[in-house]
Tab-separated table of C-alpha atoms in Angstrom:
chain	number	residue	atom	x	y	z
A	213	UNK	CA	0.164	-0.055	0.646
A	214	UNK	CA	1.265	2.988	-1.204
A	215	UNK	CA	0.229	6.469	0.789
A	216	UNK	CA	-1.342	9.633	-1.569
A	217	UNK	CA	1.893	11.767	0.442
A	218	UNK	CA	4.935	10.084	-1.619
A	219	UNK	CA	5.138	11.354	-4.771
A	220	UNK	CA	8.254	10.565	-7.716
A	221	UNK	CA	10.867	12.127	-7.504
A	222	UNK	CA	11.128	12.969	-11.531
A	223	UNK	CA	8.248	15.461	-11.176
A	224	UNK	CA	9.926	16.336	-7.835
A	225	UNK	CA	12.381	17.718	-9.926
A	226	UNK	CA	10.945	19.225	-12.353
A	227	UNK	CA	8.576	21.096	-10.453
A	228	UNK	CA	11.739	22.299	-8.769
A	229	UNK	CA	12.019	20.135	-6.146
A	230	UNK	CA	8.419	20.901	-5.053
A	231	UNK	CA	8.257	18.518	-2.346
A	232	UNK	CA	5.158	17.179	-1.815
A	233	UNK	CA	4.582	17.358	2.440
A	234	UNK	CA	3.295	20.541	4.226
A	235	UNK	CA	5.797	19.088	7.014
A	236	UNK	CA	4.509	20.396	10.613
A	237	UNK	CA	7.348	19.839	13.054
A	238	UNK	CA	8.461	17.918	16.003
A	239	UNK	CA	8.179	18.288	19.964
A	240	UNK	CA	7.639	15.556	22.745
A	241	UNK	CA	10.854	15.414	25.089
A	242	UNK	CA	8.865	14.095	27.531
A	243	UNK	CA	9.071	10.455	25.721
A	244	UNK	CA	13.985	10.862	25.999
A	245	UNK	CA	15.186	7.267	24.152
A	246	UNK	CA	16.681	5.356	26.504
A	247	UNK	CA	18.565	3.574	24.064
A	248	UNK	CA	19.376	0.282	23.506
A	249	UNK	CA	22.876	-1.068	24.844
A	250	UNK	CA	25.018	-1.145	20.945
A	251	UNK	CA	27.600	-3.280	19.933
A	252	UNK	CA	30.352	-0.445	19.328
A	253	UNK	CA	31.166	-0.163	15.778
A	254	UNK	CA	32.536	-3.226	14.383
A	255	UNK	CA	36.586	-2.205	14.115
A	256	UNK	CA	35.547	-3.702	10.496
A	257	UNK	CA	35.183	-0.492	9.131
A	258	UNK	CA	34.083	2.994	10.921
A	259	UNK	CA	36.409	3.381	13.594
A	260	UNK	CA	38.670	5.870	12.255
A	261	UNK	CA	37.663	9.147	9.366
A	262	UNK	CA	37.830	8.365	5.689
A	263	UNK	CA	40.974	8.912	3.541
A	264	UNK	CA	40.781	11.190	1.315
A	265	UNK	CA	38.650	14.091	3.522
A	266	UNK	CA	40.608	16.917	3.008
A	267	UNK	CA	40.355	20.839	3.700
A	268	UNK	CA	38.100	22.298	0.948
A	269	UNK	CA	40.273	23.921	-2.121
A	270	UNK	CA	37.764	25.932	-3.855
A	271	UNK	CA	36.849	29.792	-2.346
A	272	UNK	CA	33.702	30.462	-0.893
A	273	UNK	CA	31.441	33.154	-2.654
A	274	UNK	CA	32.367	37.034	-1.848
A	275	UNK	CA	29.327	38.913	0.897
A	276	UNK	CA	26.869	39.448	-1.386
A	277	UNK	CA	25.183	41.459	1.137
A	278	UNK	CA	28.222	42.277	2.617
A	279	UNK	CA	28.223	46.323	2.427
A	280	UNK	CA	24.575	45.886	4.361
A	281	UNK	CA	26.158	43.661	7.065
A	282	UNK	CA	28.999	45.435	7.597
A	283	UNK	CA	27.401	48.162	10.313
A	284	UNK	CA	27.895	45.355	12.183
A	285	UNK	CA	31.313	44.770	12.022
A	286	UNK	CA	32.669	44.133	16.204
A	287	UNK	CA	29.071	42.526	16.435
A	288	UNK	CA	30.322	39.115	17.784
A	289	UNK	CA	27.959	36.267	16.751
A	290	UNK	CA	27.273	31.977	17.361
A	291	UNK	CA	26.285	29.096	14.560
A	292	UNK	CA	24.778	26.177	15.964
A	293	UNK	CA	25.994	24.816	12.818
A	294	UNK	CA	26.445	21.315	10.879
A	295	UNK	CA	28.970	18.443	13.292
A	296	UNK	CA	28.162	15.808	9.580
A	297	UNK	CA	30.986	15.777	6.832
A	298	UNK	CA	31.570	18.221	4.588
A	299	UNK	CA	29.026	20.057	5.934
A	300	UNK	CA	30.462	21.096	9.104
A	301	UNK	CA	33.546	22.177	6.822
A	302	UNK	CA	32.064	23.799	4.378
A	303	UNK	CA	29.977	25.671	7.478
A	304	UNK	CA	34.170	26.715	8.757
A	305	UNK	CA	34.433	28.073	5.049
A	306	UNK	CA	31.955	30.094	4.786
A	307	UNK	CA	32.100	32.291	7.692
A	308	UNK	CA	35.227	32.894	7.733
A	309	UNK	CA	34.677	34.665	4.215
A	310	UNK	CA	31.408	36.072	6.294
A	311	UNK	CA	33.716	36.865	9.426
A	312	UNK	CA	36.575	38.675	6.255
A	313	UNK	CA	34.150	40.462	4.351
A	314	UNK	CA	31.846	41.719	7.262
A	315	UNK	CA	33.845	42.301	9.656
A	316	UNK	CA	31.236	40.172	12.036
A	317	UNK	CA	32.305	36.970	14.169
A	318	UNK	CA	31.134	34.311	13.610
A	319	UNK	CA	31.841	31.392	16.228
A	320	UNK	CA	30.810	28.260	15.122
A	321	UNK	CA	30.325	25.772	17.626
A	322	UNK	CA	28.822	22.014	15.576
A	323	UNK	CA	25.697	20.666	17.023
A	324	UNK	CA	25.585	16.509	17.925
A	325	UNK	CA	26.144	14.506	15.314
A	326	UNK	CA	23.288	13.038	16.460
A	327	UNK	CA	19.944	15.208	15.317
A	328	UNK	CA	17.490	13.507	18.619
A	329	UNK	CA	20.934	14.713	20.675
A	330	UNK	CA	20.199	18.121	18.625
A	331	UNK	CA	16.518	18.175	19.181
A	332	UNK	CA	17.119	17.852	23.333
A	333	UNK	CA	20.179	20.333	22.706
A	334	UNK	CA	17.673	22.331	21.179
A	335	UNK	CA	15.296	22.552	24.216
A	336	UNK	CA	17.428	23.036	26.793
A	337	UNK	CA	19.252	26.635	25.148
A	338	UNK	CA	15.429	27.874	24.132
A	339	UNK	CA	13.631	26.908	28.136
A	340	UNK	CA	16.148	28.440	29.530
A	341	UNK	CA	16.270	31.399	26.604
A	342	UNK	CA	19.746	31.206	26.569
A	343	UNK	CA	21.236	34.034	24.741
A	344	UNK	CA	25.085	31.717	23.633
A	345	UNK	CA	23.625	31.167	20.177
A	346	UNK	CA	22.425	33.085	17.040
A	347	UNK	CA	21.793	31.379	14.281
A	348	UNK	CA	20.526	27.792	14.471
A	349	UNK	CA	20.497	25.269	12.163
A	350	UNK	CA	17.045	22.913	11.498
A	351	UNK	CA	16.088	19.698	10.468
A	352	UNK	CA	13.214	19.916	8.353
A	353	UNK	CA	10.494	19.014	10.892
A	354	UNK	CA	11.823	20.939	13.968
A	355	UNK	CA	10.067	24.821	12.787
A	356	UNK	CA	6.673	24.383	14.638
A	357	UNK	CA	8.339	22.353	17.751
A	358	UNK	CA	10.454	25.820	17.721
A	359	UNK	CA	9.150	28.552	16.038
A	360	UNK	CA	8.224	29.871	19.608
A	361	UNK	CA	11.030	30.626	20.074
A	362	UNK	CA	12.968	32.055	17.028
A	363	UNK	CA	12.833	35.194	15.272
A	364	UNK	CA	9.999	36.045	13.003
A	365	UNK	CA	12.644	37.010	9.104
A	366	UNK	CA	9.353	37.702	6.978
A	367	UNK	CA	10.316	41.551	7.264
A	368	UNK	CA	13.746	40.753	6.609
A	369	UNK	CA	14.481	38.457	4.351
A	370	UNK	CA	10.249	37.671	2.944
A	371	UNK	CA	11.365	38.416	0.050
A	372	UNK	CA	14.385	36.586	-0.221
A	373	UNK	CA	12.682	33.335	0.310
A	374	UNK	CA	9.942	34.008	-2.701
A	375	UNK	CA	13.473	32.584	-4.151
A	376	UNK	CA	12.422	28.957	-2.921
A	377	UNK	CA	10.417	25.951	-2.802
A	378	UNK	CA	6.622	27.673	-2.043
A	379	UNK	CA	6.040	24.372	0.203
A	380	UNK	CA	9.180	24.313	1.739
A	381	UNK	CA	8.955	28.109	2.335
A	382	UNK	CA	5.520	26.948	3.565
A	383	UNK	CA	7.068	24.333	6.383
A	384	UNK	CA	8.968	27.163	8.081
A	385	UNK	CA	5.864	28.996	8.160
A	386	UNK	CA	4.527	28.356	11.822
A	387	UNK	CA	0.950	30.856	11.971
A	388	UNK	CA	1.209	33.462	10.170
A	389	UNK	CA	5.330	34.159	10.838
A	390	UNK	CA	8.709	32.936	8.709
A	391	UNK	CA	10.931	31.387	11.922
A	392	UNK	CA	13.608	29.623	9.203
A	393	UNK	CA	15.010	29.521	6.112
A	394	UNK	CA	15.036	26.809	3.534
A	395	UNK	CA	18.907	25.759	3.062
A	396	UNK	CA	19.602	23.162	1.588
A	397	UNK	CA	16.818	19.500	0.450
A	398	UNK	CA	17.812	15.664	1.049
A	399	UNK	CA	16.697	12.036	0.874
A	400	UNK	CA	17.754	8.256	1.017
A	401	UNK	CA	19.894	6.732	-1.639
A	402	UNK	CA	21.774	3.944	-2.262
A	403	UNK	CA	25.695	3.772	-2.479
A	404	UNK	CA	27.598	1.464	-4.825
A	405	UNK	CA	31.005	-0.106	-5.759
A	406	UNK	CA	30.954	0.171	-9.934
A	407	UNK	CA	34.084	-1.373	-9.560
A	408	UNK	CA	33.656	-5.017	-7.365
A	409	UNK	CA	30.493	-5.150	-9.198
A	410	UNK	CA	31.644	-5.279	-11.975
A	411	UNK	CA	35.457	-8.255	-11.072
A	412	UNK	CA	32.475	-10.720	-9.020
A	413	UNK	CA	30.184	-10.455	-12.412
A	414	UNK	CA	27.243	-7.571	-12.469
A	415	UNK	CA	26.753	-5.443	-14.282
A	416	UNK	CA	24.179	-2.998	-12.485
A	417	UNK	CA	23.386	-2.627	-9.056
A	418	UNK	CA	20.337	-4.176	-7.154
A	419	UNK	CA	16.501	-2.658	-8.042
A	420	UNK	CA	15.136	-5.424	-5.634
A	421	UNK	CA	15.517	-6.044	-2.163
A	422	UNK	CA	16.840	-9.691	-3.307
A	423	UNK	CA	19.419	-8.711	-4.878
A	424	UNK	CA	21.468	-6.264	-2.815
A	425	UNK	CA	21.494	-9.166	-0.074
A	426	UNK	CA	22.388	-11.938	-2.951
A	427	UNK	CA	25.254	-8.739	-3.999
A	428	UNK	CA	26.379	-7.231	-1.131
A	429	UNK	CA	27.488	-11.228	0.001
A	430	UNK	CA	28.795	-12.316	-3.049
A	431	UNK	CA	30.953	-9.356	-2.916
A	432	UNK	CA	31.690	-9.642	0.287
A	433	UNK	CA	32.753	-13.024	-0.116
A	434	UNK	CA	35.364	-13.054	-2.704
A	435	UNK	CA	36.585	-9.392	-0.412
A	436	UNK	CA	37.389	-10.654	2.756
A	437	UNK	CA	40.082	-12.250	2.117
A	438	UNK	CA	42.897	-9.841	1.708
A	439	UNK	CA	40.623	-7.306	3.572
A	440	UNK	CA	39.224	-8.883	6.916
A	441	UNK	CA	37.836	-5.459	7.692
A	442	UNK	CA	35.539	-5.997	4.379
A	443	UNK	CA	31.317	-5.598	4.459
A	444	UNK	CA	28.515	-5.586	2.462
A	445	UNK	CA	26.556	-3.120	3.466
A	446	UNK	CA	25.984	-0.307	5.456
A	447	UNK	CA	23.512	2.306	7.066
A	448	UNK	CA	22.463	3.779	10.281
A	449	UNK	CA	21.780	0.962	12.397
A	450	UNK	CA	21.766	2.923	15.956
A	451	UNK	CA	19.122	4.011	17.454
A	452	UNK	CA	18.523	7.533	16.876
A	453	UNK	CA	16.577	9.841	14.092
A	454	UNK	CA	18.500	8.504	11.087
A	455	UNK	CA	17.497	4.972	12.273
A	456	UNK	CA	13.719	6.325	11.422
A	457	UNK	CA	14.791	7.471	8.311
A	458	UNK	CA	16.315	3.638	7.253
A	459	UNK	CA	13.016	1.833	8.541
A	460	UNK	CA	10.845	4.009	7.114
A	461	UNK	CA	12.351	3.306	3.621
A	462	UNK	CA	12.423	-0.322	4.207
A	463	UNK	CA	8.895	-0.130	5.738
A	464	UNK	CA	7.765	1.609	2.388
A	465	UNK	CA	9.907	-0.236	0.342
A	466	UNK	CA	8.194	-3.823	1.067
A	467	UNK	CA	4.529	-1.985	0.239
A	468	UNK	CA	4.721	-1.889	4.398
A	469	UNK	CA	2.511	2.585	4.064
A	470	UNK	CA	4.210	4.621	5.962
A	471	UNK	CA	3.113	4.506	9.422
A	472	UNK	CA	0.610	6.450	9.785
A	473	UNK	CA	-2.044	7.294	7.503
A	474	UNK	CA	-5.365	8.731	7.729
A	475	UNK	CA	-4.176	9.706	10.612
A	476	UNK	CA	-4.560	6.104	11.826
A	477	UNK	CA	-1.244	3.620	12.838
A	478	UNK	CA	-0.974	1.156	10.595
A	479	UNK	CA	2.583	-0.125	11.643
A	480	UNK	CA	1.686	-3.116	12.522
A	481	UNK	CA	0.991	-5.258	9.263
A	482	UNK	CA	3.142	-8.305	7.276
A	483	UNK	CA	4.297	-6.466	4.523
A	484	UNK	CA	6.299	-3.891	7.666
A	485	UNK	CA	6.992	-6.897	9.130
A	486	UNK	CA	8.374	-9.024	6.905
A	487	UNK	CA	11.029	-5.798	6.238
A	488	UNK	CA	11.784	-5.313	9.738
A	489	UNK	CA	12.897	-8.679	10.099
A	490	UNK	CA	14.826	-9.123	6.575
A	491	UNK	CA	16.652	-5.986	8.195
A	492	UNK	CA	17.384	-8.212	11.312
A	493	UNK	CA	19.207	-10.657	9.677
A	494	UNK	CA	21.706	-8.434	7.655
A	495	UNK	CA	23.196	-8.078	10.903
A	496	UNK	CA	25.650	-10.080	11.871
A	497	UNK	CA	25.595	-11.220	8.297
A	498	UNK	CA	26.118	-9.017	4.894
A	499	UNK	CA	25.643	-5.535	7.891
A	500	UNK	CA	28.373	-5.373	10.392
A	501	UNK	CA	27.587	-6.512	14.233
A	502	UNK	CA	28.289	-3.316	15.461
A	503	UNK	CA	25.769	-0.909	12.588
A	504	UNK	CA	23.331	-0.614	15.183
A	505	UNK	CA	25.452	1.752	16.976
A	506	UNK	CA	27.076	3.555	13.876
A	507	UNK	CA	25.351	7.092	12.889
A	508	UNK	CA	25.560	9.088	9.207
A	509	UNK	CA	29.843	9.271	9.321
A	510	UNK	CA	30.764	5.464	10.365
A	511	UNK	CA	29.215	4.227	7.517
A	512	UNK	CA	30.331	6.705	5.409
A	513	UNK	CA	34.341	6.055	7.263
A	514	UNK	CA	33.656	2.315	5.798
A	515	UNK	CA	32.445	2.865	1.818
A	516	UNK	CA	34.570	5.486	1.677
A	517	UNK	CA	37.982	3.554	2.892
A	518	UNK	CA	36.916	0.734	0.912
A	519	UNK	CA	35.714	-1.413	3.448
A	520	UNK	CA	32.362	-1.633	2.120
A	521	UNK	CA	30.452	-3.342	-1.101
A	522	UNK	CA	26.681	-0.701	-0.852
A	523	UNK	CA	26.001	2.338	1.382
A	524	UNK	CA	22.700	3.794	1.823
A	525	UNK	CA	23.271	7.564	2.838
A	526	UNK	CA	22.177	10.787	2.220
A	527	UNK	CA	23.929	12.779	-1.181
A	528	UNK	CA	26.370	14.977	1.238
A	529	UNK	CA	28.365	11.906	0.965
A	530	UNK	CA	28.391	11.813	-2.604
A	531	UNK	CA	31.419	15.434	-3.079
A	532	UNK	CA	33.152	13.006	-0.050
A	533	UNK	CA	33.915	10.088	-2.156
A	534	UNK	CA	35.413	11.524	-4.558
A	535	UNK	CA	37.465	13.752	-3.240
A	536	UNK	CA	41.535	13.408	-4.636
A	537	UNK	CA	42.599	11.863	-1.726
A	538	UNK	CA	39.584	8.974	-1.386
A	539	UNK	CA	40.151	5.357	-1.567
A	540	UNK	CA	37.657	5.340	-4.127
A	541	UNK	CA	37.306	8.349	-5.738
A	542	UNK	CA	35.436	7.047	-9.775
A	543	UNK	CA	35.056	3.071	-8.460
A	544	UNK	CA	31.465	4.633	-6.852
A	545	UNK	CA	28.151	5.690	-8.276
A	546	UNK	CA	24.721	6.118	-6.706
A	547	UNK	CA	21.314	4.603	-7.114
A	548	UNK	CA	17.514	4.302	-6.365
A	549	UNK	CA	17.539	2.034	-2.905
A	550	UNK	CA	16.242	-1.446	-3.390
A	551	UNK	CA	12.126	-2.593	-3.016
A	552	UNK	CA	10.452	-5.463	-3.136
A	553	UNK	CA	8.494	-6.927	-6.175
A	554	UNK	CA	5.852	-5.076	-7.388
A	555	UNK	CA	6.848	-1.527	-4.830
A	556	UNK	CA	8.361	1.384	-5.295
A	557	UNK	CA	12.031	2.326	-4.223
A	558	UNK	CA	11.814	4.595	-1.694
A	559	UNK	CA	13.656	7.657	-0.084
A	560	UNK	CA	13.239	9.410	3.133
A	561	UNK	CA	12.253	12.855	3.071
A	562	UNK	CA	15.210	15.181	4.285
A	563	UNK	CA	16.815	18.378	5.077
A	564	UNK	CA	17.879	21.269	6.810
A	565	UNK	CA	16.979	25.397	7.396
A	566	UNK	CA	18.282	28.017	9.662
A	567	UNK	CA	16.486	30.316	11.840
A	568	UNK	CA	17.659	32.854	14.247
A	569	UNK	CA	17.073	32.669	17.550
A	570	UNK	CA	14.300	34.513	19.831
A	571	UNK	CA	16.522	35.309	22.507
A	572	UNK	CA	19.613	37.006	20.835
A	573	UNK	CA	21.036	39.290	21.641
A	574	UNK	CA	22.992	40.110	17.967
A	575	UNK	CA	19.842	39.656	15.816
A	576	UNK	CA	20.064	41.712	13.293
A	577	UNK	CA	24.220	40.296	12.675
A	578	UNK	CA	22.383	36.723	12.437
A	579	UNK	CA	20.126	37.714	9.753
A	580	UNK	CA	22.900	38.646	8.072
A	581	UNK	CA	24.375	35.125	8.284
A	582	UNK	CA	21.542	33.749	7.272
A	583	UNK	CA	21.346	35.872	4.672
A	584	UNK	CA	24.805	34.543	2.748
A	585	UNK	CA	24.500	30.835	3.570
A	586	UNK	CA	20.906	30.645	1.856
A	587	UNK	CA	21.118	33.344	-0.627
A	588	UNK	CA	21.893	32.212	-4.147
A	589	UNK	CA	25.684	31.918	-3.675
A	590	UNK	CA	25.752	29.716	-0.953
A	591	UNK	CA	23.537	27.170	-2.522
A	592	UNK	CA	25.031	26.836	-5.468
A	593	UNK	CA	28.857	26.443	-3.411
A	594	UNK	CA	27.484	23.748	-1.357
A	595	UNK	CA	25.630	22.794	-3.973
A	596	UNK	CA	29.197	22.159	-5.929
A	597	UNK	CA	31.410	21.176	-2.832
A	598	UNK	CA	29.059	19.693	-0.850
A	599	UNK	CA	26.965	17.692	-2.454
A	600	UNK	CA	23.851	19.836	-0.558
A	601	UNK	CA	20.590	19.416	-2.640
A	602	UNK	CA	19.705	23.786	-3.585
A	603	UNK	CA	16.498	24.487	-2.469
A	604	UNK	CA	16.761	28.103	-4.826
A	605	UNK	CA	15.364	26.614	-7.909
A	606	UNK	CA	17.249	28.532	-10.067
A	607	UNK	CA	20.372	27.569	-8.393
A	608	UNK	CA	19.232	23.788	-9.175
A	609	UNK	CA	19.074	24.737	-12.530
A	610	UNK	CA	22.473	25.985	-12.648
A	611	UNK	CA	24.547	24.284	-15.222
A	612	UNK	CA	27.308	24.195	-12.556
A	613	UNK	CA	24.450	22.774	-10.878
A	614	UNK	CA	23.946	20.305	-12.410
A	615	UNK	CA	27.194	18.883	-13.624
A	616	UNK	CA	28.826	18.237	-10.418
A	617	UNK	CA	25.213	16.696	-9.729
A	618	UNK	CA	24.877	14.170	-11.783
A	619	UNK	CA	23.618	11.928	-9.378
A	620	UNK	CA	20.413	13.117	-9.157
A	621	UNK	CA	18.677	12.273	-12.618
A	622	UNK	CA	20.017	8.390	-11.302
A	623	UNK	CA	17.506	8.896	-8.239
A	624	UNK	CA	14.495	9.828	-10.761
A	625	UNK	CA	11.943	7.519	-9.814
A	626	UNK	CA	12.537	7.504	-5.504
A	627	UNK	CA	9.207	7.686	-4.105
A	628	UNK	CA	9.541	10.215	-1.814
A	629	UNK	CA	7.992	9.462	1.878
A	630	UNK	CA	7.708	12.093	4.082
A	631	UNK	CA	7.819	11.056	7.987
A	632	UNK	CA	4.822	11.600	9.250
A	633	UNK	CA	5.226	15.097	11.204
A	634	UNK	CA	1.437	16.624	9.060
A	635	UNK	CA	-0.325	14.279	11.763
A	636	UNK	CA	1.415	13.489	14.880
A	637	UNK	CA	2.341	18.002	14.364
A	638	UNK	CA	4.503	18.703	17.903
A	639	UNK	CA	3.761	15.193	18.827
A	640	UNK	CA	6.883	13.845	16.566
A	641	UNK	CA	9.265	13.610	18.674
A	642	UNK	CA	7.275	11.548	20.376
A	643	UNK	CA	5.852	9.002	17.290
A	644	UNK	CA	9.991	9.297	16.675
A	645	UNK	CA	10.842	7.649	19.514
A	646	UNK	CA	8.800	5.118	20.234
A	647	UNK	CA	9.065	4.071	16.062
A	648	UNK	CA	12.785	3.720	15.906
A	649	UNK	CA	12.732	2.176	19.643
A	650	UNK	CA	11.011	-0.989	18.418
A	651	UNK	CA	12.923	-1.095	15.234
A	652	UNK	CA	15.853	-1.175	17.732
A	653	UNK	CA	14.213	-3.686	19.648
A	654	UNK	CA	13.539	-5.510	16.341
A	655	UNK	CA	17.157	-4.706	14.969
A	656	UNK	CA	18.606	-6.864	18.428
A	657	UNK	CA	17.199	-9.726	18.422
A	658	UNK	CA	13.570	-9.691	19.260
A	659	UNK	CA	10.641	-11.209	15.981
A	660	UNK	CA	9.407	-7.894	14.673
A	661	UNK	CA	5.611	-9.275	14.726
A	662	UNK	CA	5.959	-9.259	18.744
A	663	UNK	CA	7.546	-5.218	18.897
A	664	UNK	CA	5.612	-3.511	16.118
A	665	UNK	CA	1.729	-4.089	17.840
A	666	UNK	CA	3.563	-2.495	21.179
A	667	UNK	CA	4.333	0.167	18.581
A	668	UNK	CA	1.438	0.623	16.895
A	669	UNK	CA	0.223	1.299	20.158
A	670	UNK	CA	2.212	3.815	21.228
A	671	UNK	CA	2.243	5.794	17.835
A	672	UNK	CA	-2.268	5.661	18.249
A	673	UNK	CA	-0.751	7.390	21.683
A	674	UNK	CA	0.414	10.454	19.654
A	675	UNK	CA	-2.309	9.977	17.357
A	676	UNK	CA	-4.871	10.778	20.047
């Protein structure tokens, strides 16, 4: 069963990445996740950063709004920025350029890599009405939850917001106020080693989950004698928001729906049970035992180090894998994630926005940083260097951006699956915690048929 909220990526791209959702963001710190005991990432794959990760050589664009921003020269602001892969480096070089051109001093504080921990950190900051942070990056599902703590950017950036994908702008409007500006968007994809597929007799990437399992096992069996650290398939298995994204793709691509449909919890169904039990079977087989502790960077480090045949991740890993000194440069490609026969490939919708804290003592200077980072020049730089999908239509169509992101054409038929924040509203975080904790129980060894009834009940309580 395929929910009406899912749409083809081809239509999404051809309509300037017009996302088929009106997301209401999450809240719900009441149900703080109790992390299950995790296997640490196995020494096989992700204990060290991937070779090839080097400082960005490209020069960031000049600050188009520098003249207006110079009136705040000497002001110091703190930006709660990215901590994941090349995105963290992009934040450093772009804020440095901003300081050089404007005189506004930017202190970049990386948020926790775990988005669930980031959410909790934001809750603490805002509940304390802290002025310690001025600019924040926000998951696409968060604006509604934090709206009361964010500055209305409409008066300053309302005109600039018209350049962005309309549905994303609407996502960031709460009670008539523009509480965040779209920054970049993304979705889950399958990365695969083209050289290893060819070496082991495969002419194309897997289309079904059965094919992925067969290919991953054959390649793993063939490579492990020469590389004891080699594994077939890596993904994000830690109990956090990233697992919700992965598991939603598994369930949807098996025909199990999208957790909540027609305002009812629908997770407890045979297709979802099959999907989650299948994933449990990967652990210790085509996936390392430690994958239950993996976040995005753990998976990327394994894949980019040459220790995995397949990886589920976001678009940012594409540019990192093609860095000059990357061991896998020119040896990998991207495809839609697999699906069951007769079903559709799925990619969970992600993406980030920028907002200004209502408690900031330097709001005008903070707005100028947001204007630069999320503006056309900033988005183009981030797309070309970091594979971040722009939210401005004209930037998406820029020849340099199209050239830098050839993989988009290969995943045009993916069904984009939004997380159910539109139906759970301010309680989305509770729903996600219930989901990823239940999935984690399955990955730790329980049968999904014994877990999903309780998860569905928890989801039902969220909807009341």
